[in-house]
C-alpha cells in the first residue's frame, strides 16, 4: 500500500511543478502609488509601494516577492504569479 502511494506522489509531483510556474494572463498599469493588475476573469488587484494589496469588495492584505514570483494575499484570496512586476518604481517586498 505504501509503495502505491509513493508511486502516485512521484507521478503527481512533475505535474504540480509544471503548473506552479504557468504564466498568468493579466494587464498591468503602473502608477504613482504602485500597480493595478486586471486579470482576464475580471479580478482587479491593487499593489501598493508599502507592500500592501487590496481587492475591491474583498479587503486589504499584502504582497511580496519569493522564489522567482510575486505573491499576494487578501482575505481568502492567495495568488502566485511567476516572474517580476514590470514597474521600475515598485519595491522588493519580502514576506514578514
PDB file of C-alpha atoms in Angstrom:
ATOM      1  CA  UNK A   1       0.000   0.000   0.000  1.00  0.00           C
ATOM      2  CA  UNK A   2       2.804   2.432   0.861  1.00  0.00           C
ATOM      3  CA  UNK A   3       4.506   1.618  -2.426  1.00  0.00           C
ATOM      4  CA  UNK A   4       1.393   2.526  -4.412  1.00  0.00           C
ATOM      5  CA  UNK A   5       1.037   5.801  -2.514  1.00  0.00           C
ATOM      6  CA  UNK A   6       4.701   6.633  -3.168  1.00  0.00           C
ATOM      7  CA  UNK A   7       4.251   5.976  -6.891  1.00  0.00           C
ATOM      8  CA  UNK A   8       1.223   8.295  -7.053  1.00  0.00           C
ATOM      9  CA  UNK A   9       3.118  11.044  -5.233  1.00  0.00           C
ATOM     10  CA  UNK A  10       6.076  10.746  -7.605  1.00  0.00           C
ATOM     11  CA  UNK A  11       3.844  10.809 -10.669  1.00  0.00           C
ATOM     12  CA  UNK A  12       1.923  13.855  -9.441  1.00  0.00           C
ATOM     13  CA  UNK A  13       4.991  15.898  -8.500  1.00  0.00           C
ATOM     14  CA  UNK A  14       6.080  16.852 -12.060  1.00  0.00           C
ATOM     15  CA  UNK A  15       2.545  17.969 -12.914  1.00  0.00           C
ATOM     16  CA  UNK A  16       2.373  20.191  -9.849  1.00  0.00           C
ATOM     17  CA  UNK A  17       5.816  21.655 -10.592  1.00  0.00           C
ATOM     18  CA  UNK A  18       4.825  22.427 -14.176  1.00  0.00           C
ATOM     19  CA  UNK A  19       1.637  24.222 -13.162  1.00  0.00           C
ATOM     20  CA  UNK A  20       3.432  26.118 -10.410  1.00  0.00           C
ATOM     21  CA  UNK A  21       5.158  28.356 -12.987  1.00  0.00           C
ATOM     22  CA  UNK A  22       2.379  28.566 -15.549  1.00  0.00           C
ATOM     23  CA  UNK A  23       2.164  32.124 -16.886  1.00  0.00           C
ATOM     24  CA  UNK A  24      -0.833  34.103 -15.706  1.00  0.00           C
ATOM     25  CA  UNK A  25      -2.634  36.491 -18.062  1.00  0.00           C
ATOM     26  CA  UNK A  26      -3.138  39.989 -16.644  1.00  0.00           C
ATOM     27  CA  UNK A  27      -2.922  43.649 -17.615  1.00  0.00           C
ATOM     28  CA  UNK A  28      -0.511  45.779 -15.592  1.00  0.00           C
ATOM     29  CA  UNK A  29      -0.819  49.503 -15.009  1.00  0.00           C
ATOM     30  CA  UNK A  30       1.931  51.246 -13.018  1.00  0.00           C
ATOM     31  CA  UNK A  31       1.033  54.463 -11.216  1.00  0.00           C
ATOM     32  CA  UNK A  32       2.399  56.809  -8.538  1.00  0.00           C
ATOM     33  CA  UNK A  33       1.017  54.609  -5.730  1.00  0.00           C
ATOM     34  CA  UNK A  34       2.065  51.190  -7.065  1.00  0.00           C
ATOM     35  CA  UNK A  35       0.411  48.919  -9.607  1.00  0.00           C
ATOM     36  CA  UNK A  36      -3.013  47.763 -10.726  1.00  0.00           C
ATOM     37  CA  UNK A  37      -3.428  44.201 -12.022  1.00  0.00           C
ATOM     38  CA  UNK A  38      -6.520  43.270 -14.020  1.00  0.00           C
ATOM     39  CA  UNK A  39      -6.992  39.568 -14.686  1.00  0.00           C
ATOM     40  CA  UNK A  40      -8.997  38.087 -17.564  1.00  0.00           C
ATOM     41  CA  UNK A  41     -11.652  36.832 -15.107  1.00  0.00           C
ATOM     42  CA  UNK A  42     -12.343  40.452 -14.105  1.00  0.00           C
ATOM     43  CA  UNK A  43     -10.446  40.369 -10.804  1.00  0.00           C
ATOM     44  CA  UNK A  44      -8.694  43.682 -10.036  1.00  0.00           C
ATOM     45  CA  UNK A  45      -5.829  43.815  -7.534  1.00  0.00           C
ATOM     46  CA  UNK A  46      -4.027  46.921  -6.332  1.00  0.00           C
ATOM     47  CA  UNK A  47      -0.440  46.517  -5.100  1.00  0.00           C
ATOM     48  CA  UNK A  48       0.981  49.428  -3.134  1.00  0.00           C
ATOM     49  CA  UNK A  49       4.540  50.620  -2.657  1.00  0.00           C
ATOM     50  CA  UNK A  50       4.199  49.856   1.062  1.00  0.00           C
ATOM     51  CA  UNK A  51       3.796  46.141   0.237  1.00  0.00           C
ATOM     52  CA  UNK A  52       0.052  46.448   0.773  1.00  0.00           C
ATOM     53  CA  UNK A  53      -2.547  44.861  -1.503  1.00  0.00           C
ATOM     54  CA  UNK A  54      -6.261  45.424  -1.980  1.00  0.00           C
ATOM     55  CA  UNK A  55      -9.082  43.799  -3.901  1.00  0.00           C
ATOM     56  CA  UNK A  56     -12.236  45.929  -4.189  1.00  0.00           C
ATOM     57  CA  UNK A  57     -15.041  44.268  -2.236  1.00  0.00           C
ATOM     58  CA  UNK A  58     -12.729  41.718  -0.579  1.00  0.00           C
ATOM     59  CA  UNK A  59     -10.488  43.829   1.615  1.00  0.00           C
ATOM     60  CA  UNK A  60      -6.830  44.525   2.126  1.00  0.00           C
ATOM     61  CA  UNK A  61      -3.753  42.370   2.553  1.00  0.00           C
ATOM     62  CA  UNK A  62      -0.120  42.245   1.467  1.00  0.00           C
ATOM     63  CA  UNK A  63       2.161  41.256  -1.380  1.00  0.00           C
ATOM     64  CA  UNK A  64       5.794  40.104  -1.636  1.00  0.00           C
ATOM     65  CA  UNK A  65       8.443  38.506  -3.855  1.00  0.00           C
ATOM     66  CA  UNK A  66       9.532  34.901  -3.320  1.00  0.00           C
ATOM     67  CA  UNK A  67      11.093  32.168  -5.459  1.00  0.00           C
ATOM     68  CA  UNK A  68      11.044  33.990  -8.815  1.00  0.00           C
ATOM     69  CA  UNK A  69       7.456  35.138  -8.406  1.00  0.00           C
ATOM     70  CA  UNK A  70       5.335  37.720  -6.679  1.00  0.00           C
ATOM     71  CA  UNK A  71       2.529  36.685  -4.387  1.00  0.00           C
ATOM     72  CA  UNK A  72      -0.365  38.464  -2.802  1.00  0.00           C
ATOM     73  CA  UNK A  73      -2.970  37.548  -0.265  1.00  0.00           C
ATOM     74  CA  UNK A  74      -6.134  39.421   0.516  1.00  0.00           C
ATOM     75  CA  UNK A  75      -8.507  37.616   2.837  1.00  0.00           C
ATOM     76  CA  UNK A  76      -9.044  34.135   1.399  1.00  0.00           C
ATOM     77  CA  UNK A  77      -7.501  35.066  -1.972  1.00  0.00           C
ATOM     78  CA  UNK A  78      -3.896  33.910  -2.409  1.00  0.00           C
ATOM     79  CA  UNK A  79      -2.276  34.118  -5.826  1.00  0.00           C
ATOM     80  CA  UNK A  80       1.283  33.366  -7.005  1.00  0.00           C
ATOM     81  CA  UNK A  81       2.384  34.883 -10.297  1.00  0.00           C
ATOM     82  CA  UNK A  82       5.666  33.725 -11.849  1.00  0.00           C
ATOM     83  CA  UNK A  83       8.107  36.462 -12.844  1.00  0.00           C
ATOM     84  CA  UNK A  84       8.519  40.069 -11.785  1.00  0.00           C
ATOM     85  CA  UNK A  85       6.322  43.135 -11.854  1.00  0.00           C
ATOM     86  CA  UNK A  86       7.412  45.335 -14.716  1.00  0.00           C
ATOM     87  CA  UNK A  87       7.056  48.560 -12.707  1.00  0.00           C
ATOM     88  CA  UNK A  88      10.500  50.090 -12.061  1.00  0.00           C
ATOM     89  CA  UNK A  89       9.331  52.136  -9.056  1.00  0.00           C
ATOM     90  CA  UNK A  90       7.933  49.129  -7.174  1.00  0.00           C
ATOM     91  CA  UNK A  91       9.960  47.983  -4.150  1.00  0.00           C
ATOM     92  CA  UNK A  92      11.181  44.464  -3.474  1.00  0.00           C
ATOM     93  CA  UNK A  93       8.761  43.427  -0.745  1.00  0.00           C
ATOM     94  CA  UNK A  94       9.636  40.472   1.448  1.00  0.00           C
ATOM     95  CA  UNK A  95       7.293  38.210   3.372  1.00  0.00           C
ATOM     96  CA  UNK A  96       7.102  39.269   7.018  1.00  0.00           C
TER      97      UNK A  96
END
